[in-house]
Tab-separated table of C-alpha atoms and ligand atoms in Angstrom:
chain	number	residue	atom	x	y	z
A	837	MET	CA	-37.902	23.665	31.196
A	838	SER	CA	-39.558	26.012	33.660
A	839	ASN	CA	-39.121	29.513	35.085
A	840	ASN	CA	-39.552	31.209	31.707
A	841	ARG	CA	-35.968	30.763	30.645
A	842	LYS	CA	-35.787	31.360	26.902
A	843	TYR	CA	-34.297	28.356	25.115
A	844	LEU	CA	-30.961	28.952	23.454
A	845	ILE	CA	-29.507	26.969	20.565
A	846	ALA	CA	-25.876	27.850	19.827
A	847	GLY	CA	-23.771	26.445	17.003
A	848	ASN	CA	-20.072	25.927	17.696
A	849	TRP	CA	-18.499	25.677	14.269
A	850	LYS	CA	-15.020	25.009	15.709
A	851	MET	CA	-12.234	25.315	13.080
A	852	ASN	CA	-14.562	24.892	10.119
A	853	LYS	CA	-15.683	27.152	7.266
A	854	THR	CA	-13.850	29.923	5.443
A	855	SER	CA	-15.575	33.283	5.441
A	856	ALA	CA	-17.103	32.526	2.018
A	857	ASP	CA	-18.453	29.230	3.428
A	858	ALA	CA	-19.697	31.054	6.521
A	859	GLU	CA	-21.648	33.534	4.433
A	860	GLU	CA	-23.296	30.667	2.592
A	861	LEU	CA	-24.130	28.728	5.773
A	862	ILE	CA	-25.516	31.723	7.663
A	863	LYS	CA	-27.688	32.673	4.680
A	864	ALA	CA	-28.947	29.088	4.466
A	865	ILE	CA	-29.754	29.115	8.205
A	866	LEU	CA	-31.659	32.406	7.855
A	867	LEU	CA	-33.619	31.063	4.902
A	868	GLU	CA	-34.456	27.823	6.708
A	869	LEU	CA	-35.373	29.694	9.907
A	870	GLY	CA	-37.773	32.175	8.298
A	871	ASP	CA	-39.433	34.364	10.873
A	872	LYS	CA	-39.476	31.769	13.641
A	873	ASN	CA	-38.668	33.268	16.973
A	874	GLY	CA	-39.160	32.512	20.646
A	875	VAL	CA	-35.779	30.773	20.804
A	876	SER	CA	-32.385	32.507	21.077
A	877	VAL	CA	-30.263	31.352	18.159
A	878	VAL	CA	-26.512	31.940	18.118
A	879	VAL	CA	-23.849	30.996	15.566
A	880	CYS	CA	-20.193	30.880	16.593
A	881	PRO	CA	-17.992	30.798	13.488
A	882	PRO	CA	-14.183	31.103	13.623
A	883	TYR	CA	-12.808	34.607	14.287
A	884	THR	CA	-12.023	35.086	10.589
A	885	SER	CA	-15.714	34.831	9.702
A	886	LEU	CA	-17.125	37.081	12.401
A	887	GLU	CA	-17.062	40.215	10.285
A	888	THR	CA	-18.802	38.430	7.430
A	889	GLY	CA	-21.263	36.998	9.944
A	890	ALA	CA	-21.962	40.437	11.364
A	891	LYS	CA	-22.711	41.803	7.891
A	892	VAL	CA	-25.026	38.966	6.934
A	893	LEU	CA	-26.832	39.149	10.281
A	894	ALA	CA	-27.078	42.945	10.380
A	895	GLU	CA	-30.730	42.898	9.435
A	896	SER	CA	-31.742	39.809	11.363
A	897	SER	CA	-32.789	40.060	14.964
A	898	ASN	CA	-33.406	36.307	14.956
A	899	VAL	CA	-29.814	35.128	14.997
A	900	GLN	CA	-26.954	36.448	17.102
A	901	LEU	CA	-23.226	36.088	16.767
A	902	GLY	CA	-20.871	34.345	19.155
A	903	ALA	CA	-17.110	33.740	19.275
A	904	GLN	CA	-15.395	30.528	20.321
A	905	ASN	CA	-12.803	32.033	22.655
A	906	MET	CA	-11.101	35.320	23.601
A	907	HIS	CA	-8.204	36.587	25.712
A	908	ALA	CA	-8.829	38.034	29.166
A	909	LYS	CA	-6.648	41.105	28.671
A	910	ALA	CA	-8.010	44.219	26.963
A	911	SER	CA	-4.988	44.723	24.660
A	912	GLY	CA	-1.230	44.293	24.536
A	913	ALA	CA	1.571	41.971	23.508
A	914	TYR	CA	-0.391	38.730	23.212
A	915	THR	CA	0.434	37.550	19.717
A	916	GLY	CA	-2.382	35.681	18.064
A	917	GLU	CA	-5.006	36.631	20.613
A	918	ILE	CA	-8.302	38.547	20.406
A	919	SER	CA	-9.870	40.789	23.061
A	920	ALA	CA	-13.450	41.223	24.213
A	921	ALA	CA	-13.552	44.773	22.800
A	922	MET	CA	-12.516	43.469	19.369
A	923	LEU	CA	-15.401	41.022	19.474
A	924	ARG	CA	-17.894	43.627	20.639
A	925	GLN	CA	-16.928	45.873	17.757
A	926	LEU	CA	-18.063	43.109	15.400
A	927	TYR	CA	-21.461	42.921	17.131
A	928	VAL	CA	-20.580	39.672	18.852
A	929	ASN	CA	-22.930	39.027	21.799
A	930	PHE	CA	-21.783	35.644	23.126
A	931	VAL	CA	-18.446	33.955	23.681
A	932	ILE	CA	-17.815	30.261	24.360
A	933	LEU	CA	-15.289	29.926	27.201
A	934	GLY	CA	-13.611	26.882	28.685
A	935	HIS	CA	-14.652	24.472	25.943
A	936	SER	CA	-13.171	21.039	26.661
A	937	GLU	CA	-11.006	21.307	23.528
A	938	ARG	CA	-9.481	24.528	24.943
A	939	ARG	CA	-8.958	22.825	28.294
A	940	GLU	CA	-7.418	19.730	26.687
A	941	TYR	CA	-5.353	21.028	23.737
A	942	PHE	CA	-4.486	24.499	25.052
A	943	SER	CA	-4.219	23.605	28.755
A	944	GLU	CA	-6.675	26.269	29.874
A	945	SER	CA	-7.138	26.257	33.632
A	946	ASP	CA	-10.204	27.216	35.643
A	947	GLU	CA	-8.316	30.370	36.751
A	948	GLU	CA	-7.665	31.498	33.176
A	949	ILE	CA	-11.211	30.683	32.157
A	950	ASN	CA	-12.493	32.663	35.136
A	951	GLU	CA	-10.431	35.710	34.056
A	952	LYS	CA	-12.016	35.441	30.631
A	953	VAL	CA	-15.527	35.138	32.088
A	954	LEU	CA	-14.972	38.316	34.113
A	955	ALA	CA	-13.494	40.182	31.146
A	956	ALA	CA	-16.371	39.107	28.914
A	957	LEU	CA	-18.964	40.352	31.415
A	958	GLU	CA	-17.074	43.644	31.805
A	959	SER	CA	-17.484	44.139	28.042
A	960	ASN	CA	-21.131	43.074	27.989
A	961	LEU	CA	-20.405	39.811	26.243
A	962	LYS	CA	-22.399	36.832	27.450
A	963	PRO	CA	-20.041	33.992	28.360
A	964	ILE	CA	-21.083	30.428	27.555
A	965	LEU	CA	-19.063	28.670	30.243
A	966	CYS	CA	-18.462	25.016	29.358
A	967	VAL	CA	-18.061	22.337	32.002
A	968	GLY	CA	-18.025	18.558	31.789
A	969	GLU	CA	-16.360	15.355	32.854
A	970	LYS	CA	-14.128	12.984	30.923
A	971	LEU	CA	-15.086	9.332	30.517
A	972	GLU	CA	-12.691	8.101	33.225
A	973	GLU	CA	-14.050	10.721	35.623
A	974	ARG	CA	-17.613	9.534	35.011
A	975	GLU	CA	-16.553	5.921	35.424
A	976	SER	CA	-14.870	6.639	38.734
A	977	GLY	CA	-17.985	8.427	40.037
A	978	ASP	CA	-16.406	11.893	39.977
A	979	THR	CA	-18.783	13.611	37.531
A	980	LEU	CA	-20.442	15.971	39.994
A	981	LYS	CA	-17.172	16.823	41.727
A	982	VAL	CA	-15.476	17.723	38.419
A	983	VAL	CA	-18.449	19.765	37.245
A	984	GLU	CA	-18.663	21.632	40.558
A	985	THR	CA	-14.951	22.510	40.494
A	986	GLN	CA	-15.110	23.782	36.913
A	987	LEU	CA	-18.370	25.654	37.488
A	988	LEU	CA	-17.452	27.428	40.716
A	989	GLY	CA	-13.878	27.967	39.487
A	990	GLY	CA	-15.179	29.675	36.363
A	991	LEU	CA	-17.593	31.863	38.323
A	992	VAL	CA	-15.225	33.256	40.975
A	993	ASN	CA	-15.991	36.956	41.610
A	994	VAL	CA	-18.875	37.050	39.127
A	995	PRO	CA	-21.171	39.683	40.634
A	996	GLU	CA	-24.737	38.659	41.340
A	997	ASP	CA	-26.164	41.449	39.222
A	998	LYS	CA	-24.356	40.130	36.126
A	999	ALA	CA	-24.805	36.433	36.778
A	1000	ASP	CA	-27.940	36.110	34.665
A	1001	GLN	CA	-25.856	37.114	31.630
A	1002	VAL	CA	-23.862	33.908	32.005
A	1003	VAL	CA	-24.896	30.758	30.152
A	1004	ILE	CA	-23.609	27.377	31.313
A	1005	ALA	CA	-23.022	24.508	28.895
A	1006	TYR	CA	-22.793	21.029	30.379
A	1007	GLU	CA	-20.785	19.008	27.893
A	1008	PRO	CA	-19.678	15.543	28.923
A	1009	VAL	CA	-16.347	15.232	27.120
A	1010	TRP	CA	-17.033	11.611	26.163
A	1011	ALA	CA	-20.119	12.738	24.222
A	1012	ILE	CA	-18.480	15.520	22.187
A	1013	GLY	CA	-18.080	14.606	18.535
A	1014	THR	CA	-18.371	10.901	19.337
A	1015	GLY	CA	-21.998	10.259	18.453
A	1016	LYS	CA	-22.544	9.133	22.069
A	1017	THR	CA	-25.119	11.284	23.822
A	1018	ALA	CA	-25.931	11.384	27.500
A	1019	THR	CA	-29.460	10.072	28.005
A	1020	PRO	CA	-31.943	12.801	28.953
A	1021	GLU	CA	-31.936	11.378	32.516
A	1022	MET	CA	-28.130	11.417	32.788
A	1023	ALA	CA	-27.989	14.981	31.498
A	1024	GLN	CA	-30.849	16.206	33.709
A	1025	GLU	CA	-29.152	14.764	36.804
A	1026	VAL	CA	-26.086	16.950	36.166
A	1027	HIS	CA	-28.140	19.980	35.074
A	1028	ALA	CA	-30.169	19.768	38.291
A	1029	ALA	CA	-26.955	19.635	40.332
A	1030	ILE	CA	-25.655	22.688	38.444
A	1031	ARG	CA	-28.940	24.492	39.159
A	1032	VAL	CA	-28.535	23.825	42.897
A	1033	LEU	CA	-24.953	25.176	42.786
A	1034	LEU	CA	-26.097	28.282	40.900
A	1035	ARG	CA	-28.877	28.943	43.428
A	1036	ASP	CA	-26.397	28.522	46.299
A	1037	ARG	CA	-23.936	30.839	44.615
A	1038	PHE	CA	-26.259	33.615	43.404
A	1039	GLY	CA	-29.560	33.135	45.234
A	1040	LYS	CA	-32.652	31.310	44.011
A	1041	ALA	CA	-34.095	33.989	41.719
A	1042	THR	CA	-30.848	34.496	39.804
A	1043	GLY	CA	-29.935	30.811	39.852
A	1044	ASP	CA	-33.290	30.062	38.251
A	1045	LYS	CA	-32.687	32.588	35.470
A	1046	ILE	CA	-29.368	31.179	34.247
A	1047	ARG	CA	-29.655	29.009	31.171
A	1048	ILE	CA	-27.953	25.618	31.219
A	1049	LEU	CA	-27.337	24.116	27.779
A	1050	TYR	CA	-26.536	20.504	27.011
A	1051	GLY	CA	-23.759	19.755	24.522
A	1052	GLY	CA	-22.440	16.477	23.166
A	1053	SER	CA	-23.650	14.931	19.910
A	1054	MET	CA	-27.025	16.658	20.130
A	1055	LYS	CA	-28.861	16.196	16.855
A	1056	PRO	CA	-32.454	16.298	15.561
A	1057	GLU	CA	-32.972	12.620	16.444
A	1058	ASN	CA	-32.167	12.994	20.147
A	1059	ALA	CA	-32.994	16.631	20.874
A	1060	ASP	CA	-36.659	16.338	21.843
A	1061	GLY	CA	-35.974	14.050	24.811
A	1062	LEU	CA	-33.137	16.215	26.107
A	1063	LEU	CA	-34.927	19.547	25.655
A	1064	ALA	CA	-38.013	18.260	27.480
A	1065	LYS	CA	-36.056	17.993	30.731
A	1066	GLU	CA	-36.682	20.630	33.356
A	1067	ASP	CA	-33.176	22.058	33.613
A	1068	ILE	CA	-32.077	21.665	30.000
A	1069	ASP	CA	-32.549	25.097	28.482
A	1070	GLY	CA	-31.067	24.537	25.045
A	1071	GLY	CA	-28.039	23.099	23.318
A	1072	LEU	CA	-24.471	23.855	22.339
A	1073	ILE	CA	-24.180	22.113	19.013
A	1074	GLY	CA	-20.982	21.097	17.227
A	1075	GLY	CA	-21.316	18.762	14.236
A	1076	ALA	CA	-25.032	19.320	13.618
A	1077	SER	CA	-24.546	23.106	13.486
A	1078	LEU	CA	-22.593	22.836	10.229
A	1079	ASP	CA	-25.696	21.871	8.301
A	1080	ALA	CA	-28.444	24.493	8.043
A	1081	LYS	CA	-31.298	21.973	7.986
A	1082	SER	CA	-30.088	20.011	11.045
A	1083	PHE	CA	-29.334	23.190	12.962
A	1084	VAL	CA	-32.751	24.686	12.278
A	1085	LYS	CA	-34.419	21.380	13.211
A	1086	LEU	CA	-32.799	21.779	16.625
A	1087	VAL	CA	-34.205	25.304	16.883
A	1088	GLU	CA	-37.609	23.842	15.994
A	1089	SER	CA	-37.247	21.199	18.741
A	1090	ALA	CA	-36.496	23.963	21.233
A	1091	ALA	CA	-39.492	25.987	20.037
A	1092	LYS	CA	-41.683	22.907	20.445
A	1093	ALA	CA	-40.315	22.261	23.948
A	1094	SER	CA	-41.080	25.828	25.003
A	1095	ALA	CA	-44.631	25.811	23.614
B	1490	PEP	C1	-19.196	20.890	21.098
B	1490	PEP	O1	-18.052	20.760	20.722
B	1490	PEP	O2	-19.504	21.884	21.803
B	1490	PEP	C2	-20.171	19.859	20.734
B	1490	PEP	C3	-21.246	19.730	21.464
B	1490	PEP	O3	-19.870	19.074	19.648
B	1490	PEP	P1	-20.787	17.898	18.998
B	1490	PEP	O4	-22.191	18.425	18.931
B	1490	PEP	O5	-20.194	17.669	17.657
B	1490	PEP	O6	-20.666	16.734	19.910
């Protein structure tokens, strides 16, 4: 990685852990992490554990809190939904948007995801915008086209002066939760293409500041190779984020890559 982008390791817990479990896992992560810094570390538990997370993390500047989704509207008759302001009140700093599971199981479109990205930025939440191709799209040679559509679709009307608050996560859908990881070369090829699109969209200086994470079965055994690549600025971690030791090993890999 170059350009002084600070590595970011974010754990996406998905629909796992009660708030009692979350307290235990966050405490274990803090213990394991000690006073290591130099890497941005984010945990994204389910909504029901955010308040617990905020309390446990209140005295730690090392680990920040993220949510896994939000609604674009500020308030109103949207049963079951959560707004950006509600997240901010719980000291949430990041929000994952457009995860492939949201796109697939909840039919989220690029337009809806874009509304959420804009609403998050309005509320000073940093969006982690997820993009990535399905297996059949990779096999038919459409990877870069799919990623470009999702990326630019998600970034419509994002002002240049807020663009460096956005984090991009490239997550090939075929690698999520499957144990199959993109090779460092495959991932870097897409990250480099995303970097070019970001520079075109926001100018070189801003495009170079935006962090691009890799996600898809990243674990301690494969992280070093991925994190060594120029445009891979961290990871969005599913399965391996549910175990404090594995998660902190990934933070250590990122610290090593930035040294
Ligand atoms: C994810 O869902 O964002 C993810 C990367 O999951 P996993 O690490 O389990 O593949």
